[in-house]
PDB file of C-alpha atoms in Angstrom:
ATOM      1  CA  VAL A   5      -5.327  -1.373  25.721  1.00 41.00           C
ATOM      2  CA  ALA A   6      -6.527  -4.994  24.056  1.00 44.00           C
ATOM      3  CA  SER A   7      -8.709  -3.301  21.750  1.00 44.00           C
ATOM      4  CA  GLN A   8      -6.197  -1.163  20.328  1.00 48.00           C
ATOM      5  CA  SER A   9      -3.531  -4.364  19.650  1.00 47.00           C
ATOM      6  CA  SER A  10      -6.541  -6.094  18.086  1.00 49.00           C
ATOM      7  CA  GLY A  11      -6.732  -3.180  15.550  1.00 52.00           C
ATOM      8  CA  SER A  12      -3.640  -2.603  14.997  1.00 52.00           C
ATOM      9  CA  SER A  13      -3.457  -5.932  14.023  1.00 54.00           C
ATOM     10  CA  GLY A  14      -5.964  -5.588  11.164  1.00 57.00           C
ATOM     11  CA  ILE A  15      -4.328  -2.220  10.507  1.00 53.00           C
ATOM     12  CA  ASN A  16      -1.356  -4.424   9.717  1.00 56.00           C
ATOM     13  CA  ALA A  17      -2.537  -6.990   7.985  1.00 58.00           C
ATOM     14  CA  GLU A  18      -4.981  -4.972   5.617  1.00 58.00           C
ATOM     15  CA  TYR A  19      -2.059  -2.688   4.979  1.00 55.00           C
ATOM     16  CA  GLY A  20       0.383  -5.152   4.334  1.00 60.00           C
ATOM     17  CA  GLY A  21      -2.261  -6.968   2.140  1.00 65.00           C
ATOM     18  CA  ALA A  22      -1.821  -3.864   0.345  1.00 63.00           C
ATOM     19  CA  ALA A  23       1.676  -3.817   0.283  1.00 61.00           C
ATOM     20  CA  VAL A  24       1.174  -6.974  -2.213  1.00 64.00           C
ATOM     21  CA  VAL A  25      -1.317  -5.955  -4.556  1.00 65.00           C
ATOM     22  CA  ALA A  26      -0.718  -2.442  -4.978  1.00 67.00           C
ATOM     23  CA  PRO A  27       2.883  -1.238  -3.764  1.00 76.00           C
ATOM     24  CA  SER A  28       3.198   2.524  -3.911  1.00 86.00           C
ATOM     25  CA  LEU A  29       5.065   5.375  -2.018  1.00 91.00           C
ATOM     26  CA  ALA A  30       1.426   5.849   0.047  1.00 91.00           C
ATOM     27  CA  VAL A  31       1.382   2.210   1.003  1.00 91.00           C
ATOM     28  CA  ASP A  32       4.966   2.784   2.208  1.00 93.00           C
ATOM     29  CA  HIS A  33       4.830   5.328   4.024  1.00 94.00           C
ATOM     30  CA  VAL A  34       1.426   3.903   5.963  1.00 93.00           C
ATOM     31  CA  LEU A  35       3.583   1.092   6.380  1.00 93.00           C
ATOM     32  CA  ALA A  36       6.843   3.186   8.189  1.00 96.00           C
ATOM     33  CA  VAL A  37       3.454   4.677  10.666  1.00 96.00           C
ATOM     34  CA  VAL A  38       1.814   1.339  11.491  1.00 95.00           C
ATOM     35  CA  ILE A  39       4.855  -0.874  12.142  1.00 95.00           C
ATOM     36  CA  PRO A  40       6.487   1.072  14.999  1.00 97.00           C
ATOM     37  CA  LEU A  41       3.710   2.746  16.792  1.00 97.00           C
ATOM     38  CA  HIS A  42       1.758  -1.094  16.714  1.00 96.00           C
ATOM     39  CA  THR A  43       5.556  -2.375  18.118  1.00 96.00           C
ATOM     40  CA  TYR A  44       5.155   0.862  20.542  1.00 97.00           C
ATOM     41  CA  TRP A  45       1.973  -0.395  22.280  1.00 96.00           C
ATOM     42  CA  GLY A  46       2.981  -4.116  22.634  1.00 96.00           C
ATOM     43  CA  MET A  47       6.429  -2.909  24.412  1.00 96.00           C
ATOM     44  CA  GLU A  48       4.003  -0.086  26.274  1.00 95.00           C
ATOM     45  CA  GLN A  49       1.757  -3.346  27.375  1.00 95.00           C
ATOM     46  CA  VAL A  50       5.634  -5.655  27.529  1.00 95.00           C
ATOM     47  CA  PHE A  51       6.847  -3.015  29.986  1.00 94.00           C
ATOM     48  CA  LEU A  52       3.828  -1.869  31.994  1.00 92.00           C
ATOM     49  CA  ASP A  53       3.919  -5.226  33.417  1.00 94.00           C
ATOM     50  CA  TYR A  54       7.372  -5.887  34.076  1.00 94.00           C
ATOM     51  CA  ILE A  55       8.409  -2.665  35.586  1.00 92.00           C
ATOM     52  CA  HIS A  56       7.280  -1.682  38.740  1.00 91.00           C
ATOM     53  CA  VAL A  57       9.610   0.964  39.233  1.00 93.00           C
ATOM     54  CA  LYS A  58       8.316   3.894  39.242  1.00 92.00           C
ATOM     55  CA  ALA A  59      11.436   6.161  38.166  1.00 94.00           C
ATOM     56  CA  LEU A  60      12.555   3.445  35.845  1.00 94.00           C
ATOM     57  CA  SER A  61       9.262   2.748  34.428  1.00 92.00           C
ATOM     58  CA  VAL A  62       9.573   6.575  33.144  1.00 94.00           C
ATOM     59  CA  ILE A  63      12.948   6.377  31.854  1.00 95.00           C
ATOM     60  CA  VAL A  64      12.332   3.048  29.462  1.00 95.00           C
ATOM     61  CA  GLY A  65       8.605   5.160  29.164  1.00 95.00           C
ATOM     62  CA  TRP A  66      10.691   7.923  27.053  1.00 97.00           C
ATOM     63  CA  ALA A  67      13.285   5.358  25.624  1.00 97.00           C
ATOM     64  CA  LEU A  68      10.314   3.642  23.821  1.00 97.00           C
ATOM     65  CA  LYS A  69       8.699   7.321  22.893  1.00 97.00           C
ATOM     66  CA  LEU A  70      12.192   8.149  20.946  1.00 98.00           C
ATOM     67  CA  LEU A  71      12.859   4.542  19.745  1.00 98.00           C
ATOM     68  CA  THR A  72       9.918   4.972  18.618  1.00 98.00           C
ATOM     69  CA  ALA A  73       9.904   8.379  16.405  1.00 98.00           C
ATOM     70  CA  PHE A  74      13.244   7.613  15.374  1.00 98.00           C
ATOM     71  CA  SER A  75      12.473   4.530  13.886  1.00 98.00           C
ATOM     72  CA  VAL A  76       9.253   6.363  11.936  1.00 98.00           C
ATOM     73  CA  LEU A  77      11.288   8.694  10.993  1.00 98.00           C
ATOM     74  CA  ALA A  78      13.934   6.420   9.254  1.00 98.00           C
ATOM     75  CA  LEU A  79      11.655   3.763   7.603  1.00 97.00           C
ATOM     76  CA  LEU A  80       9.596   7.630   6.383  1.00 97.00           C
ATOM     77  CA  TYR A  81      13.252   8.841   5.193  1.00 98.00           C
ATOM     78  CA  PHE A  82      14.169   5.274   3.245  1.00 97.00           C
ATOM     79  CA  ASN A  83      10.683   5.587   1.519  1.00 96.00           C
ATOM     80  CA  GLN A  84      11.745   8.570   0.017  1.00 95.00           C
ATOM     81  CA  HIS A  85      15.577   7.774  -0.870  1.00 96.00           C
ATOM     82  CA  ASP A  86      16.197   4.221  -1.215  1.00 95.00           C
ATOM     83  CA  ILE A  87      13.275   1.849  -1.676  1.00 94.00           C
ATOM     84  CA  GLY A  88      10.917   1.598   0.530  1.00 93.00           C
ATOM     85  CA  ILE A  89       9.497  -1.110   2.846  1.00 93.00           C
ATOM     86  CA  THR A  90       7.863  -3.093   0.183  1.00 91.00           C
ATOM     87  CA  GLN A  91      10.470  -3.460  -2.246  1.00 92.00           C
ATOM     88  CA  ALA A  92      12.697  -4.370   0.340  1.00 92.00           C
ATOM     89  CA  CYS A  93      10.423  -7.217   1.515  1.00 89.00           C
ATOM     90  CA  LYS A  94       9.736  -8.520  -2.184  1.00 87.00           C
ATOM     91  CA  ASP A  95      14.331  -8.406  -2.017  1.00 89.00           C
ATOM     92  CA  VAL A  96      14.742 -10.062   0.875  1.00 89.00           C
ATOM     93  CA  TRP A  97      12.380 -13.049   0.045  1.00 86.00           C
ATOM     94  CA  ASN A  98      13.822 -13.730  -3.384  1.00 86.00           C
ATOM     95  CA  ILE A  99      17.299 -13.792  -2.112  1.00 84.00           C
ATOM     96  CA  LYS A 100      17.129 -17.915  -1.274  1.00 76.00           C
ATOM     97  CA  ARG A 101      15.432 -18.536  -5.018  1.00 70.00           C
ATOM     98  CA  ASP A 102      17.767 -15.522  -6.336  1.00 62.00           C
ATOM     99  CA  GLU A 103      20.757 -17.865  -4.951  1.00 69.00           C
ATOM    100  CA  GLN A 104      19.471 -21.374  -5.891  1.00 70.00           C
ATOM    101  CA  LEU A 105      19.616 -19.925  -9.461  1.00 67.00           C
ATOM    102  CA  ASP A 106      23.217 -19.185  -9.159  1.00 62.00           C
TER     103      ASP A 106
END
């Protein structure tokens, strides 16, 4: 599972760089899938390490799967019907600079 985590980090870094260099709807859609998937893998390991009650781990596992699926769908919707992930990040990063200009 460690290889999944490190591979996912590499994917996040590559597409994160692509988002800066060449932002597009395709890059936003890839990020909409990769970011929740990376989070899912990380949280799955946390839950496996700290939840030892079988019934509770099954419930938490399904909740994590549903939350991940919802996150992917919500980010895809945001990309398609709003400004997209890369533009939203740019806007957030520019808030402080815009406040200083006023």
